[in-house]
mmCIF file of C-alpha atoms in Angstrom:
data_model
loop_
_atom_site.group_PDB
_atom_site.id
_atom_site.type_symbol
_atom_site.label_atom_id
_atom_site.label_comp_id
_atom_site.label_asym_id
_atom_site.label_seq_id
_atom_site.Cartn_x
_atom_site.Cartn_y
_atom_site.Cartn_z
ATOM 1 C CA UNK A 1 5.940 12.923 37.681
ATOM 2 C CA UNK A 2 2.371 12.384 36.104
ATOM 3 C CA UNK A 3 1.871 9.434 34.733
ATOM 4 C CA UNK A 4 0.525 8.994 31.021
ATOM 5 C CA UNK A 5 -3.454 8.067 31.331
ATOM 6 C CA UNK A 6 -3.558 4.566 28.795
ATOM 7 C CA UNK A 7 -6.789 4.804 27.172
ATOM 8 C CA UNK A 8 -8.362 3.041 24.738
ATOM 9 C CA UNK A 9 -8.773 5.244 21.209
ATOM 10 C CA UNK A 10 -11.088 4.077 18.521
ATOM 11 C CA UNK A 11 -9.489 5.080 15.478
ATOM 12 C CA UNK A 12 -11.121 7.679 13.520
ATOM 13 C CA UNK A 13 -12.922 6.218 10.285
ATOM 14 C CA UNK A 14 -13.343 7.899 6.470
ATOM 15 C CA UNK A 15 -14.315 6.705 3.383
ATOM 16 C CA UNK A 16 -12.034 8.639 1.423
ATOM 17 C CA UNK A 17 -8.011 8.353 0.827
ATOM 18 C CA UNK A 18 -5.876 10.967 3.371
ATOM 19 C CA UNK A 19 -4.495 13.289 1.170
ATOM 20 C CA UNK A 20 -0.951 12.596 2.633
ATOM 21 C CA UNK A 21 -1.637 8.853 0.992
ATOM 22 C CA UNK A 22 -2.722 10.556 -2.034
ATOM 23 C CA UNK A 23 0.710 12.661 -2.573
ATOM 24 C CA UNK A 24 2.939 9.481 -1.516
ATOM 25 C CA UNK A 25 1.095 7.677 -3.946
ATOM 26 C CA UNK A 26 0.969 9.774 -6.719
ATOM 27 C CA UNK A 27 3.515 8.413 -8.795
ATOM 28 C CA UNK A 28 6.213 11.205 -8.673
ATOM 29 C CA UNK A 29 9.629 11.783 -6.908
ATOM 30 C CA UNK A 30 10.012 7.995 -6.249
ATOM 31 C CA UNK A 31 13.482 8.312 -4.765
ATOM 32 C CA UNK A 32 12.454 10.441 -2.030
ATOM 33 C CA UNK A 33 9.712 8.206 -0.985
ATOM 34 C CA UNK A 34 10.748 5.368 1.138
ATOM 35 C CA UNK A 35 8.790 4.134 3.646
ATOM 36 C CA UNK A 36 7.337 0.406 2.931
ATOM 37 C CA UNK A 37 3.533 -0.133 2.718
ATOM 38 C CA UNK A 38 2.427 -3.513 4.350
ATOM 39 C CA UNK A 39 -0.255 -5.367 2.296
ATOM 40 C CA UNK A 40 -2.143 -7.865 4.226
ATOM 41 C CA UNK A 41 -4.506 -10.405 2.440
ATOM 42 C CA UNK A 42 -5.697 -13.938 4.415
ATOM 43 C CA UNK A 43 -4.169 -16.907 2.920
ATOM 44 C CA UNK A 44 -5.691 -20.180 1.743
ATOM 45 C CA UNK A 45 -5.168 -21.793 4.997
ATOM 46 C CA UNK A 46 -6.642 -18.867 6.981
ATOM 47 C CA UNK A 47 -3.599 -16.935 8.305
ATOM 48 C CA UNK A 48 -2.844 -13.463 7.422
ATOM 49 C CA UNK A 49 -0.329 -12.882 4.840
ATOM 50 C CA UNK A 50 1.611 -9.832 4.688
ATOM 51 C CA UNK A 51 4.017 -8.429 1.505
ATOM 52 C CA UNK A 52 5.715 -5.123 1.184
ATOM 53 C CA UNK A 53 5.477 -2.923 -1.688
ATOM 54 C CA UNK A 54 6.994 0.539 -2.926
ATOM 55 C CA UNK A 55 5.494 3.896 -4.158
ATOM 56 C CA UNK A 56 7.344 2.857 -7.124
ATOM 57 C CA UNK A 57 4.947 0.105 -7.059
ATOM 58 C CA UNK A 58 1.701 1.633 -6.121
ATOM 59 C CA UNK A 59 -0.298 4.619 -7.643
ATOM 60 C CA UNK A 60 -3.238 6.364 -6.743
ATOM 61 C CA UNK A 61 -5.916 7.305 -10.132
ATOM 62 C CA UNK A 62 -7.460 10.316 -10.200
ATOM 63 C CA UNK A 63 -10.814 8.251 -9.750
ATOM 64 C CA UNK A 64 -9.563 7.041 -6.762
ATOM 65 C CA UNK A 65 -9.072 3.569 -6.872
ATOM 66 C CA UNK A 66 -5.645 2.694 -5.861
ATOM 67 C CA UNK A 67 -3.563 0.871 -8.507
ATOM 68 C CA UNK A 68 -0.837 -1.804 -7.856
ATOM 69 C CA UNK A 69 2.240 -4.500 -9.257
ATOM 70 C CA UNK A 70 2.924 -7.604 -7.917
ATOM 71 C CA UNK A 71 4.314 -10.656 -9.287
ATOM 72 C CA UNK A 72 1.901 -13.189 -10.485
ATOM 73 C CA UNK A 73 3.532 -16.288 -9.267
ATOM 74 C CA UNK A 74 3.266 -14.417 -5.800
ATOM 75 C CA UNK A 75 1.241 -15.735 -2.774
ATOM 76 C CA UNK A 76 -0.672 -12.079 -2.635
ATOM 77 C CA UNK A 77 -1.628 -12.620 -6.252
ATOM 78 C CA UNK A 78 -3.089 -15.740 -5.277
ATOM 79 C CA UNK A 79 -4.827 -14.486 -2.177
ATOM 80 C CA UNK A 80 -6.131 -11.363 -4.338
ATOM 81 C CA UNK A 81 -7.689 -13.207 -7.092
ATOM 82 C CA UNK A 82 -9.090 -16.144 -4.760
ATOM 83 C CA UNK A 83 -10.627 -13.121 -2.204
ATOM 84 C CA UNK A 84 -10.352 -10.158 -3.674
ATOM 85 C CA UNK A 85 -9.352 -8.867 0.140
ATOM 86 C CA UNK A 86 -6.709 -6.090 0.743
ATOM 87 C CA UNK A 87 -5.264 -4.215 3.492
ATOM 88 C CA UNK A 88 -3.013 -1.568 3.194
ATOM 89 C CA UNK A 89 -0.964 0.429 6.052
ATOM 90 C CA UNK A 90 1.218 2.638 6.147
ATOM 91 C CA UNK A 91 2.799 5.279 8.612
ATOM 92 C CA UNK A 92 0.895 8.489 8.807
ATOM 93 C CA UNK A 93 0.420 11.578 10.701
ATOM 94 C CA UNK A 94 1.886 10.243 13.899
ATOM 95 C CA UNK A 95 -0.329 7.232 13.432
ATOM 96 C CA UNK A 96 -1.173 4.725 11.706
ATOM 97 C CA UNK A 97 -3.624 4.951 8.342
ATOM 98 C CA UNK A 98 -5.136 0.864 7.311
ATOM 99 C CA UNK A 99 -7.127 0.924 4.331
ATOM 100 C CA UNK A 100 -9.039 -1.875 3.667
ATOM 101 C CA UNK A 101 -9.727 -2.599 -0.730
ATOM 102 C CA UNK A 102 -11.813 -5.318 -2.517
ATOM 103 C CA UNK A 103 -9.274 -6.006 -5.823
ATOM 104 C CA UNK A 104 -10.030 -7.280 -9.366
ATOM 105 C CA UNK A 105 -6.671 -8.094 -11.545
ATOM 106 C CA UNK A 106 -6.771 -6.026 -14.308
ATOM 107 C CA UNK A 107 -5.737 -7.231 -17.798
ATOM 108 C CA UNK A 108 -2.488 -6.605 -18.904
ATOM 109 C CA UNK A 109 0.579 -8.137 -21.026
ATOM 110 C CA UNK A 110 3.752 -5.918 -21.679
ATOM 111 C CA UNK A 111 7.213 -7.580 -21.138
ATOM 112 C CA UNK A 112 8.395 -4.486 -20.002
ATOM 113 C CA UNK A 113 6.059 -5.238 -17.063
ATOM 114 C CA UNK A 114 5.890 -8.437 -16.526
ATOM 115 C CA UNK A 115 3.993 -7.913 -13.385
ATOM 116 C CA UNK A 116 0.290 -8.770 -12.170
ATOM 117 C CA UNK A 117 -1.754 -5.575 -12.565
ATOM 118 C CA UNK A 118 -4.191 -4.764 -9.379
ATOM 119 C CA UNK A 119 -6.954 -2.101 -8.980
ATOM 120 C CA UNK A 120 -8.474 -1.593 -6.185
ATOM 121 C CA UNK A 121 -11.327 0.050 -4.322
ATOM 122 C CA UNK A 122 -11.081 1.934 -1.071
ATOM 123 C CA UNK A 123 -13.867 0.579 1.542
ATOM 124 C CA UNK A 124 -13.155 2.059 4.371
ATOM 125 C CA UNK A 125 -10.293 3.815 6.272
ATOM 126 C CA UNK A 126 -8.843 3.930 9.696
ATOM 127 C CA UNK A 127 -6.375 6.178 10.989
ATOM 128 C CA UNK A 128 -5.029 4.530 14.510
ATOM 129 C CA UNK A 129 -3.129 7.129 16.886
ATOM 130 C CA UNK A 130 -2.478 7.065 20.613
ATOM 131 C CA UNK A 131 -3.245 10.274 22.625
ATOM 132 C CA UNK A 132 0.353 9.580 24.419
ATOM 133 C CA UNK A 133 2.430 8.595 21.539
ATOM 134 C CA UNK A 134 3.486 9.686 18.111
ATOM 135 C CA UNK A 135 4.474 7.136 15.195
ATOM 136 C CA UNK A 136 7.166 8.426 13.733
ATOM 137 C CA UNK A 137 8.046 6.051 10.789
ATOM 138 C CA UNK A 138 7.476 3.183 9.444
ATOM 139 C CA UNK A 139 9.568 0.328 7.951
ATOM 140 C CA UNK A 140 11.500 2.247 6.031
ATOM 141 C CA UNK A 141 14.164 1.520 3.080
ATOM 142 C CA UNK A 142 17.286 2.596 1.517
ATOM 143 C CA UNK A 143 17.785 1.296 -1.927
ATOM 144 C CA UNK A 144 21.571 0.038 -2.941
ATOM 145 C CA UNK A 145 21.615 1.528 -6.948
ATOM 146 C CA UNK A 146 18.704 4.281 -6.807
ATOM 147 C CA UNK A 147 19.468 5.170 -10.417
ATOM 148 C CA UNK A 148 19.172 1.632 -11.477
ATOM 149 C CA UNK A 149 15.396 0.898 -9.858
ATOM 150 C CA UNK A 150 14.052 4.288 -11.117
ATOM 151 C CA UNK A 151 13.354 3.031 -14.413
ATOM 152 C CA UNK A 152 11.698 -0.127 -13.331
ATOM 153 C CA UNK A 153 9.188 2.046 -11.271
ATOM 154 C CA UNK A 154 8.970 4.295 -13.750
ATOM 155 C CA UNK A 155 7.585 1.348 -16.408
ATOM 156 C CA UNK A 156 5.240 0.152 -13.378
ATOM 157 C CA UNK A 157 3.766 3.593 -12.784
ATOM 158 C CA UNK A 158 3.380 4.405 -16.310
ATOM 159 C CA UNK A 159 1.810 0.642 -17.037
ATOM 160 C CA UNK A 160 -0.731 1.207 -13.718
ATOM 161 C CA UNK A 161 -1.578 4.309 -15.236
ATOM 162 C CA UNK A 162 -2.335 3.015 -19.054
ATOM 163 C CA UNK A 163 -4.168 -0.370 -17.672
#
C-alpha cells in the first residue's frame, strides 16, 4: 500500500464570487439549502469571533456585493460596524471557499425585519482543497417547522434585496 504524499497546497485565489456561491446565495429554494456559512469577524478584545448564518439569511446582488441579516444587539454587528472585517466560508467543491468582505450597515427600519442590514464587498477569495482529500459537507442543518421559517427568510431576502 502507497502511502498518500502530505503536501502543502496554497489555495487557489480569485477576485470574483464561485458561481456555486452565487446559486446558494441567490435567494431561491431556501428549504433545500442547508449547509451553515461561518462568519468570522475579530472581536474587541482581539479574538476571532465566529456566527452562523443561513441562505435564508444571506443574498448575493446582481452587482456583486454580498448582502446580509443579523441582529443588531449581536456581537458580529458590533465587530462589523467597529471594523468593517468579514470572513465568510463555506463548503465547496470538495474544499473549502473563505471570502474575505469589508462591510458598511446599510440603512434600514421595517418591523417586519427587525434585523441589522449588511452589504458587503468581496476582496479576495480562497478556495482551500487537499490533493488527498475531498470535503464533503459542511455544518449542516435540519430545520424543526420548515414551513414556519420560510416566511421569515422570505421577508429577509426580499428586505436585502430592496435596501
Amino acid at each position: 500500500m502507497k502511502e498518500a504524499e502530505h503536501v502543502y497546497t496554497a489555495p487557489a485565489t480569485s477576485s470574483g464570487i464561485p458561481d456555486g456561491v452565487v446559486r446558494y446565495l441567490d435567494g431561491t429554494e431556501l428549504l433545500t439549502k442547508t449547509q451553515a456559512l461561518r462568519l468570522s469577524t475579530v472581536g474587541s478584545d482581539g479574538w476571532p469571533h465566529a456566527a452562523l448564518l443561513s441562505a435564508g439569511d444571506i443574498v448575493i446582488m446582481p452587482s456583486g456585493r454580498v448582502r446580509f441579516a443579523i441582529f443588531p444587539q449581536s456581537t458580529m454587528a458590533s465587530n462589523l460596524e467597529r471594523e468593517g472585517r468579514l470572513t465568510i466560508a463555506l463548503s465547496l467543491d470538495g474544499g473549502i471557499c473563505e471570502m474575505k468582505l469589508r462591510c458598511r450597515c446599510l440603512a434600514h427600519s421595517s418591523s417586519d425585519v427587525p434585523l441589522a442590514l449588511f452589504e458587503a464587498e468581496v476582496e479576495s477569495v480562497r478556495q482551500h482543497v487537499a490533493p488527498y482529500a475531498d470535503v464533503t459537507g459542511g455544518v449542516t442543518f435540519a430545520l424543526r417547522d420548515p414551513q414556519a421559517v420560510l416566511p421569515r427568510w422570505q421577508r429577509q431576502i426580499a428586505a436585502l434585496r430592496a435596501a
